[in-house]
Short mmCIF file of C-alpha atoms in Angstrom, two decimals:
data_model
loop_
_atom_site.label_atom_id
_atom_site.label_comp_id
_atom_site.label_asym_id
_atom_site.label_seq_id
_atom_site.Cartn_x
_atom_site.Cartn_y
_atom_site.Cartn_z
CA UNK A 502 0.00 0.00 0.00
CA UNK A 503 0.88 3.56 -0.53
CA UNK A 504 2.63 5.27 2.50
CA UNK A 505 -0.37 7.21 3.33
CA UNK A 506 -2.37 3.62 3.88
CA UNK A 507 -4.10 4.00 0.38
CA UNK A 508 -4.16 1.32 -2.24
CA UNK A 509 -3.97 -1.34 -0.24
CA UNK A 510 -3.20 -4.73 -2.78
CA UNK A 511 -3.26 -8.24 -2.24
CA UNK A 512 0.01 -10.02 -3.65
CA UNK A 513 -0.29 -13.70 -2.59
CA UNK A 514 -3.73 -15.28 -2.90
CA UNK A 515 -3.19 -19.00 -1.55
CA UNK A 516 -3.85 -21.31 1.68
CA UNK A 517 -0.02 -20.75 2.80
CA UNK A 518 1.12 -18.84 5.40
CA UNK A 519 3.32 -16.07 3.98
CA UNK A 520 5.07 -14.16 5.92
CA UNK A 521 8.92 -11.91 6.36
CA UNK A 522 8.44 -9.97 3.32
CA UNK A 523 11.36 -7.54 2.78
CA UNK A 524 11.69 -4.92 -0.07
CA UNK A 525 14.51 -4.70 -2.74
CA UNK A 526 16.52 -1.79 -2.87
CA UNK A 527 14.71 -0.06 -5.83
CA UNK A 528 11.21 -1.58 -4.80
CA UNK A 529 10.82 -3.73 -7.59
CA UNK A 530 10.87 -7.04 -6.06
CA UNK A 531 10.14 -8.74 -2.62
CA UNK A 532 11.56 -11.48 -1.02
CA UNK A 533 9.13 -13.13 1.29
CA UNK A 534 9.28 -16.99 3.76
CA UNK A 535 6.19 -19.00 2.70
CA UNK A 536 4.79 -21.96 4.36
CA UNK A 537 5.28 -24.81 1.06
CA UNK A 538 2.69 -27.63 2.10
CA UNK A 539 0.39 -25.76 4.03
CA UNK A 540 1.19 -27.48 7.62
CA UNK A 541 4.28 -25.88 9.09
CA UNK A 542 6.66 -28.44 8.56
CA UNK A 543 9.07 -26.54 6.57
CA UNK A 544 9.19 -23.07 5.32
CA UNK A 545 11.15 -21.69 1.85
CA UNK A 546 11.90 -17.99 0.51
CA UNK A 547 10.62 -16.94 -2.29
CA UNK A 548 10.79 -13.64 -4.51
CA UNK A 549 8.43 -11.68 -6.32
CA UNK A 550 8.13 -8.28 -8.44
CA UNK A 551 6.28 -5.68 -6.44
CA UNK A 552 3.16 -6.33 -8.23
CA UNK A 553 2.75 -10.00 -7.33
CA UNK A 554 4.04 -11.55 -10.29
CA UNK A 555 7.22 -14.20 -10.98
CA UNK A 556 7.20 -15.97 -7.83
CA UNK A 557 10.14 -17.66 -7.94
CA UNK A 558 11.13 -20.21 -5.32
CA UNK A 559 14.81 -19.97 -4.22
CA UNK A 560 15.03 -22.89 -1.52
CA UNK A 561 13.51 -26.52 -1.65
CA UNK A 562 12.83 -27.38 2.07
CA UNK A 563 12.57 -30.73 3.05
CA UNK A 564 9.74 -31.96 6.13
CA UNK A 565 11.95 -30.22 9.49
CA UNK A 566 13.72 -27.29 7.16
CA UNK A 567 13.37 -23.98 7.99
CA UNK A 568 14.42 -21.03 6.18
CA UNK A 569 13.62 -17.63 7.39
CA UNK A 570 14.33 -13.80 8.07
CA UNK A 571 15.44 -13.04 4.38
CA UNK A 572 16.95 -9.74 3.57
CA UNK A 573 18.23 -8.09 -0.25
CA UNK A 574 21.33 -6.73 -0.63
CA UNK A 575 21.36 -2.85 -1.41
CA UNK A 576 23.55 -2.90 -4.98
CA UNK A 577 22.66 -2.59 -8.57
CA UNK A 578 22.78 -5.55 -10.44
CA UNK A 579 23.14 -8.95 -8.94
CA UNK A 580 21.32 -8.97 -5.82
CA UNK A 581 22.20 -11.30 -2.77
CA UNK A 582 19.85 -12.66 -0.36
CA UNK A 583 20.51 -13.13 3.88
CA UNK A 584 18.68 -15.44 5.53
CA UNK A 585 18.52 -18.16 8.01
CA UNK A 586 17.82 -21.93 8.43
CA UNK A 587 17.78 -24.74 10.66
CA UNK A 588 17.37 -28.06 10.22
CA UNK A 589 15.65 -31.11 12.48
CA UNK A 590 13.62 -28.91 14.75
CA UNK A 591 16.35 -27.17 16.32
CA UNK A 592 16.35 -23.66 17.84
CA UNK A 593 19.96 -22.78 16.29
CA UNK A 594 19.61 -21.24 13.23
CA UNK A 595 22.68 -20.08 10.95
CA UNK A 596 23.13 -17.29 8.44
CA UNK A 597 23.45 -17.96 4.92
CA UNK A 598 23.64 -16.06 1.52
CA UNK A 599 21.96 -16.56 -1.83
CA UNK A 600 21.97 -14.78 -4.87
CA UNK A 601 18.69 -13.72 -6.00
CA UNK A 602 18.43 -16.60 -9.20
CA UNK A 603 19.07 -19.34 -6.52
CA UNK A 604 22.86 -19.69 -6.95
CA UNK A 605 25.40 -19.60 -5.09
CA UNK A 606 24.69 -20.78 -1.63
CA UNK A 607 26.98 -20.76 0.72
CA UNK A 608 26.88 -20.13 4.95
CA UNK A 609 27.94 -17.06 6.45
CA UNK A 610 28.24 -17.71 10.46
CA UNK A 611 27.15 -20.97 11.95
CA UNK A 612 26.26 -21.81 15.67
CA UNK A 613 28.28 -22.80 18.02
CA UNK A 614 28.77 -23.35 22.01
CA UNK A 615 28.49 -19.41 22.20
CA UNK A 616 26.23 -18.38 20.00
CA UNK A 617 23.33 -20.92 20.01
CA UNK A 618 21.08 -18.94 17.00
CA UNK A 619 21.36 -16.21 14.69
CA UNK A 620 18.38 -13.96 13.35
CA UNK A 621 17.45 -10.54 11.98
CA UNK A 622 20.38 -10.54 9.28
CA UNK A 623 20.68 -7.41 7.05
CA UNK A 624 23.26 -5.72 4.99
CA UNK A 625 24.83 -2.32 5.67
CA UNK A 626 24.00 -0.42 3.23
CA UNK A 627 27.21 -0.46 1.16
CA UNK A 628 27.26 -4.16 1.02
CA UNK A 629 30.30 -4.82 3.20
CA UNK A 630 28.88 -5.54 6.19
CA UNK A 631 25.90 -7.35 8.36
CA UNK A 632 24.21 -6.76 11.51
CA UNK A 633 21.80 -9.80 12.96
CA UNK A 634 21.03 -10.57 16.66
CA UNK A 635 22.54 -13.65 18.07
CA UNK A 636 21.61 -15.82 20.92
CA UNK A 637 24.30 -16.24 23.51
CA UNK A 638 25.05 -19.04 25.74
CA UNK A 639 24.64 -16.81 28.83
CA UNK A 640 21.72 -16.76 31.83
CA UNK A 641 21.09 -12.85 31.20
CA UNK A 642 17.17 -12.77 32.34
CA UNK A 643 15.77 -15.21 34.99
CA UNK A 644 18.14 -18.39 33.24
CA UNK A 645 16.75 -17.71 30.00
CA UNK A 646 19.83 -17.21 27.39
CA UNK A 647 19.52 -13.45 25.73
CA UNK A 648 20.08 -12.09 22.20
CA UNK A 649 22.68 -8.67 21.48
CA UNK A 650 23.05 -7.28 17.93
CA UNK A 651 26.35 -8.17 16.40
CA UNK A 652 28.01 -6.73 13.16
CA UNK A 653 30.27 -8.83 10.82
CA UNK A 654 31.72 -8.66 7.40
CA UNK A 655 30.05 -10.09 5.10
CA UNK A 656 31.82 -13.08 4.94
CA UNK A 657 31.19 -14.04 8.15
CA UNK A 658 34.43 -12.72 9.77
CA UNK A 659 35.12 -9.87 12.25
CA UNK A 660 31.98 -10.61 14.27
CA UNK A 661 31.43 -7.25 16.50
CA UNK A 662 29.24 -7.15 19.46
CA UNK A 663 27.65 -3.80 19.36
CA UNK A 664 24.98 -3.46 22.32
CA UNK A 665 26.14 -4.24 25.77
CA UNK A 666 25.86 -7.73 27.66
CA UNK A 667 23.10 -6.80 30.29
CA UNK A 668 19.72 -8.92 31.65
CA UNK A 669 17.89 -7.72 27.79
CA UNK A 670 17.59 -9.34 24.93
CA UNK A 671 18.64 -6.66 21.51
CA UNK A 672 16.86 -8.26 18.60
CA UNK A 673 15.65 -6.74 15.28
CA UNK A 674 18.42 -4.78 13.98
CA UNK A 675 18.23 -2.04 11.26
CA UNK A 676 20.50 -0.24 9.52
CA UNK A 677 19.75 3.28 8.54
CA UNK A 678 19.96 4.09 5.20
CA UNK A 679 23.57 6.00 5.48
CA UNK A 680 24.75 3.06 7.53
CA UNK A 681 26.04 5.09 10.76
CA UNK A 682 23.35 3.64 12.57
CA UNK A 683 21.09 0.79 14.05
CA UNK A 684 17.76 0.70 15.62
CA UNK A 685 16.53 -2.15 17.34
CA UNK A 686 14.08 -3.65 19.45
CA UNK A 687 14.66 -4.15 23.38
CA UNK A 688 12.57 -7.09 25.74
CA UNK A 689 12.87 -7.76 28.89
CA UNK A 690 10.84 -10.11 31.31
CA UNK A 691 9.98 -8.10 35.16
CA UNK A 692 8.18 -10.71 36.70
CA UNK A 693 4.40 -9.68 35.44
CA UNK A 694 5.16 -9.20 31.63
CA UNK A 695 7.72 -7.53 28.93
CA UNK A 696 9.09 -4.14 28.92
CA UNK A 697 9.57 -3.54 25.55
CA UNK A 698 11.58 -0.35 24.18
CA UNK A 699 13.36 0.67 20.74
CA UNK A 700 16.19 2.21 20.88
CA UNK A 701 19.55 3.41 17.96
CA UNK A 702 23.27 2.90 18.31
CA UNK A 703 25.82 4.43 16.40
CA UNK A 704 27.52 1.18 14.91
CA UNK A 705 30.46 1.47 16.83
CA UNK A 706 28.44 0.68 19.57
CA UNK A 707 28.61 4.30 21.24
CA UNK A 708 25.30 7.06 21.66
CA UNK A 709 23.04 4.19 22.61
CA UNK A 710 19.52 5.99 23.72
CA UNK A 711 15.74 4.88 24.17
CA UNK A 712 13.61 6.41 21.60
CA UNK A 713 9.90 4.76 22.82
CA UNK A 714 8.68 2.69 25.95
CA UNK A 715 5.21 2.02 24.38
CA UNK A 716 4.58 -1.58 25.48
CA UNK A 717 3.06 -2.70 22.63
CA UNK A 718 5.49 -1.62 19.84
CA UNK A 719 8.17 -3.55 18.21
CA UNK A 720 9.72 -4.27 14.99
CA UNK A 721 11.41 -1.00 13.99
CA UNK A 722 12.28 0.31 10.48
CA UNK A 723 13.76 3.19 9.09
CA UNK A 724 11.79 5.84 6.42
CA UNK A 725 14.35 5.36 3.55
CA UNK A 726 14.81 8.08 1.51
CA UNK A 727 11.58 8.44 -0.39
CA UNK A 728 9.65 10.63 -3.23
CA UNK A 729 6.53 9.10 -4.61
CA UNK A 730 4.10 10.55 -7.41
CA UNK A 731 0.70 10.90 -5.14
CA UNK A 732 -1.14 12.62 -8.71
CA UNK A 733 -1.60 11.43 -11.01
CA UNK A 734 -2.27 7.50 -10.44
CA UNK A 735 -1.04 5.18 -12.80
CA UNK A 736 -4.41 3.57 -14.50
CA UNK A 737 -6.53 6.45 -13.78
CA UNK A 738 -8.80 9.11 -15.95
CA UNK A 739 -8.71 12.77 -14.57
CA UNK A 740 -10.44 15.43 -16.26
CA UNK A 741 -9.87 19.27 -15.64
CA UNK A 742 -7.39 18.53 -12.94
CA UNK A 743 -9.53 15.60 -11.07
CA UNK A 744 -9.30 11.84 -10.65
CA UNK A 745 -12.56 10.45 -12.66
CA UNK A 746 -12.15 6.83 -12.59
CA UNK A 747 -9.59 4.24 -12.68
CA UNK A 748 -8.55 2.34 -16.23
CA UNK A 749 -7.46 -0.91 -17.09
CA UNK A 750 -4.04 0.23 -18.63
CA UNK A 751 -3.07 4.06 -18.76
CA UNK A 752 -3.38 7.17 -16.99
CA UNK A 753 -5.41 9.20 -18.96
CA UNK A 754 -5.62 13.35 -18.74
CA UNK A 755 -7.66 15.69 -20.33
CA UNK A 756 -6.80 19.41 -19.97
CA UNK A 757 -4.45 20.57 -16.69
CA UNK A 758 -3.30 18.50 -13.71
CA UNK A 759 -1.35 19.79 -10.36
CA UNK A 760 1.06 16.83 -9.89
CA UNK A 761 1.37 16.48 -6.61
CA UNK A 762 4.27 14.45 -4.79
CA UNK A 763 5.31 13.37 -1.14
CA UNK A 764 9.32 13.50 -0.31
CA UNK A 765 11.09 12.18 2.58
CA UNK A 766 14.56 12.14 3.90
CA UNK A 767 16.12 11.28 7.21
CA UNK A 768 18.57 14.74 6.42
CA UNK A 769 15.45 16.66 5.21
CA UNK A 770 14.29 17.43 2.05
CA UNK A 771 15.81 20.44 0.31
CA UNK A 772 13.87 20.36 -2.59
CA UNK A 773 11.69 18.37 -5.68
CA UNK A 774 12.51 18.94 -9.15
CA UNK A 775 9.19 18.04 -11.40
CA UNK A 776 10.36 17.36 -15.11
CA UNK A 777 8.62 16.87 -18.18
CA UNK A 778 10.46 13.96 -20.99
CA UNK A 779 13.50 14.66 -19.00
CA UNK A 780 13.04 19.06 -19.40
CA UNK A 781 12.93 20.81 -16.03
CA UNK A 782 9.94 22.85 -15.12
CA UNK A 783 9.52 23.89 -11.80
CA UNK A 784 11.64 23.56 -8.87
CA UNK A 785 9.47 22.97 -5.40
CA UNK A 786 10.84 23.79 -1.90
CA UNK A 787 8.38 23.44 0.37
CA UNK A 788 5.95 21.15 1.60
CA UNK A 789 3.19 20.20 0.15
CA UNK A 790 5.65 19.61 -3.32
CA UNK A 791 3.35 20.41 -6.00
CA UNK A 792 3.10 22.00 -9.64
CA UNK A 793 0.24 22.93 -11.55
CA UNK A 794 1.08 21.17 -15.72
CA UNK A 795 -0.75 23.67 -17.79
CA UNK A 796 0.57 23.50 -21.17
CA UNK A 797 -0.89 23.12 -24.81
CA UNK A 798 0.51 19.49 -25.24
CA UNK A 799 -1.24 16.03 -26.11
CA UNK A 800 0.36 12.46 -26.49
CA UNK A 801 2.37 10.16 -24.24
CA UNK A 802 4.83 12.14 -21.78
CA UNK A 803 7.11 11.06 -19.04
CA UNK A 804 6.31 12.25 -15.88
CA UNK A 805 9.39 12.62 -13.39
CA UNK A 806 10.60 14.00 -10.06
CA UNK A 807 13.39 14.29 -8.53
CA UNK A 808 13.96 14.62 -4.74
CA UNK A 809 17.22 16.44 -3.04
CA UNK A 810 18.06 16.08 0.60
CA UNK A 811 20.71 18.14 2.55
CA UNK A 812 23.57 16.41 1.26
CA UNK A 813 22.55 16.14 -2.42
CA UNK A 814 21.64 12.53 -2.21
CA UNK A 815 18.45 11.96 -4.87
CA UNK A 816 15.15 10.11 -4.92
CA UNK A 817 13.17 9.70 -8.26
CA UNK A 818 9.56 8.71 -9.69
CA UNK A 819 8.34 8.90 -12.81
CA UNK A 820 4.68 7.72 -14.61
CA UNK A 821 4.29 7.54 -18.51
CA UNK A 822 0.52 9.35 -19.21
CA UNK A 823 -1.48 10.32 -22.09
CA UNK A 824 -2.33 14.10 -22.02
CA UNK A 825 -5.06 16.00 -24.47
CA UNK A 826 -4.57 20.04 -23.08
CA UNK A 827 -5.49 22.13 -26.38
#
């Protein structure tokens, strides 16, 4: 769904659990755990384009195989896939990699006497790294063993714990998207129930803080740098600058349109660019980012913005449309 909680669209329609979906780095595919047979014994990734089309399968479980927590890799080109398995019923679970056609497996960290399960991997955002949470063989809470976030390359060496050995378990880690940080999730059992808390850590470890206590929130993920065409829609008719009805294949517009956008960045937006087949036309600094297209024009255009933050990095969107404005 849209980030607004619009468009909401179903992408798997079968009697499967599916579940851990996690986006590429352009949003153009999805890799996702799904429940093969339908009764829990054994779970496989798949992947996906963003629309629900080529599933692939990337892993053939057998009855007691578990693969889980998959993650893409942030390059262009050849993505690789984190994840983790376990085999016979077993709570330790190692890291492996896969590239995104199904080759080259191969394991990253595997369990051992210390570290009795790994979850959560992700990449750092250039690639060269991981983070994941890993179970240690230690009594931290009431005898139960407890989970900190680690950081290691990404072939497994240079493991690196990052949040401090105390009585809570650190699971869930994130990287932000310029890599100098992590955010995770924070339980801990007092006797009635769990104190939950998220909290971010440089990734040296250092600047550790609490950002919410809510008891009820977990899971944590940063807004990545973001600018999305809100108007037009793709597939929809407008008419003197509003949305008629939707269509089966193009956007359709007859006489003006404001495009309208929404832009995000973690170092604040300094401005949108709105272009027209690649030609600037108006420059947009301030929120909401908008600009009215009134020009004599008819055919198919591009449609494309372009999103600055503080530090020049960019976010695009574009939409192909028909126009009539005579």
């Amino acid at each position: 769904m849209d980030i607004d909680g619009t468009n909401l669209t179903r992408l798997t329609k079968n009697d499967k659990l599916d579940s851990c979906p996690h986006w590429n780095h352009d949003g153009t595919k999805i890799v996702y755990v799904s429940d093969t047979y339908g009764n829990l014994s054994c779970l496989d990734i798949y992947t996906m384009d963003s629309n629900g089309k080529n599933i692939t399968k990337l892993t053939n479980a057998s009855e007691g195989e578990f693969y889980a927590d998959p993650s893409f890799s942030f390059s262009d080109g050849k993505s690789k896939i984190l994840y983790i398995y376990s085999k016979g019923y077993t709570s330790n679970w190692d890291i492996y990699m896969i590239n995104e056609d199904g080759s080259d497996k191969h394991l990253v960290l595997s369990t051992n006497d210390k570290y009795l399960a790994y979850h959560d991997p992700m990449f750092s955002p250039d690639d060269g790294n991981i983070v994941f949470s890993a179970k240690l063989n230690e009594n931290g809470n009431h005898g139960i063993p407890v989970y900190k976030i680690f950081t290691a390359r990404v072939d497994g060496s240079n493991i690196r714990q990052i949040t401090d050995n105390d009585d809570e378990s650190d699971v869930l880690p994130q990287y932000s998207p310029d890599g100098s940080k992590i955010a995770y999730f924070t339980w801990k059992w007092n006797g009635e129930g769990f104190e939950r808390k998220i909290r971010i850590i440089n990734i040296d470890g250092t600047n550790e803080r609490i950002i919410s206590t809510f008891s009820l929130e977990e899971m944590p993920s940063w807004y990545p740098r973001y600018v999305k065409i809100k108007k037009p829609l793709e597939k929809h008719l407008y008419i003197a600058d509003r949305k008629i009805i939707r269509l089966l294949k193009s956007t359709v517009i007859i006489g003006k349109i404001t495009i309208k956008t929404d832009a995000y960045d973690e170092n604040g937006v300094e401005k949108v660019e709105f272009y027209i087949d690649d030609e600037l036309k108006n420059t947009d600094y301030n929120i909401p980012y908008s600009w009215l297209w009134d020009e004599r024009v008819f055919g198919w255009h591009k449609l494309k913005v372009i999103a600055y933050d503080q530090k020049r990095n960019i976010a695009t969107d574009e939409i192909n449309v028909i126009i009539f404005n005579l």
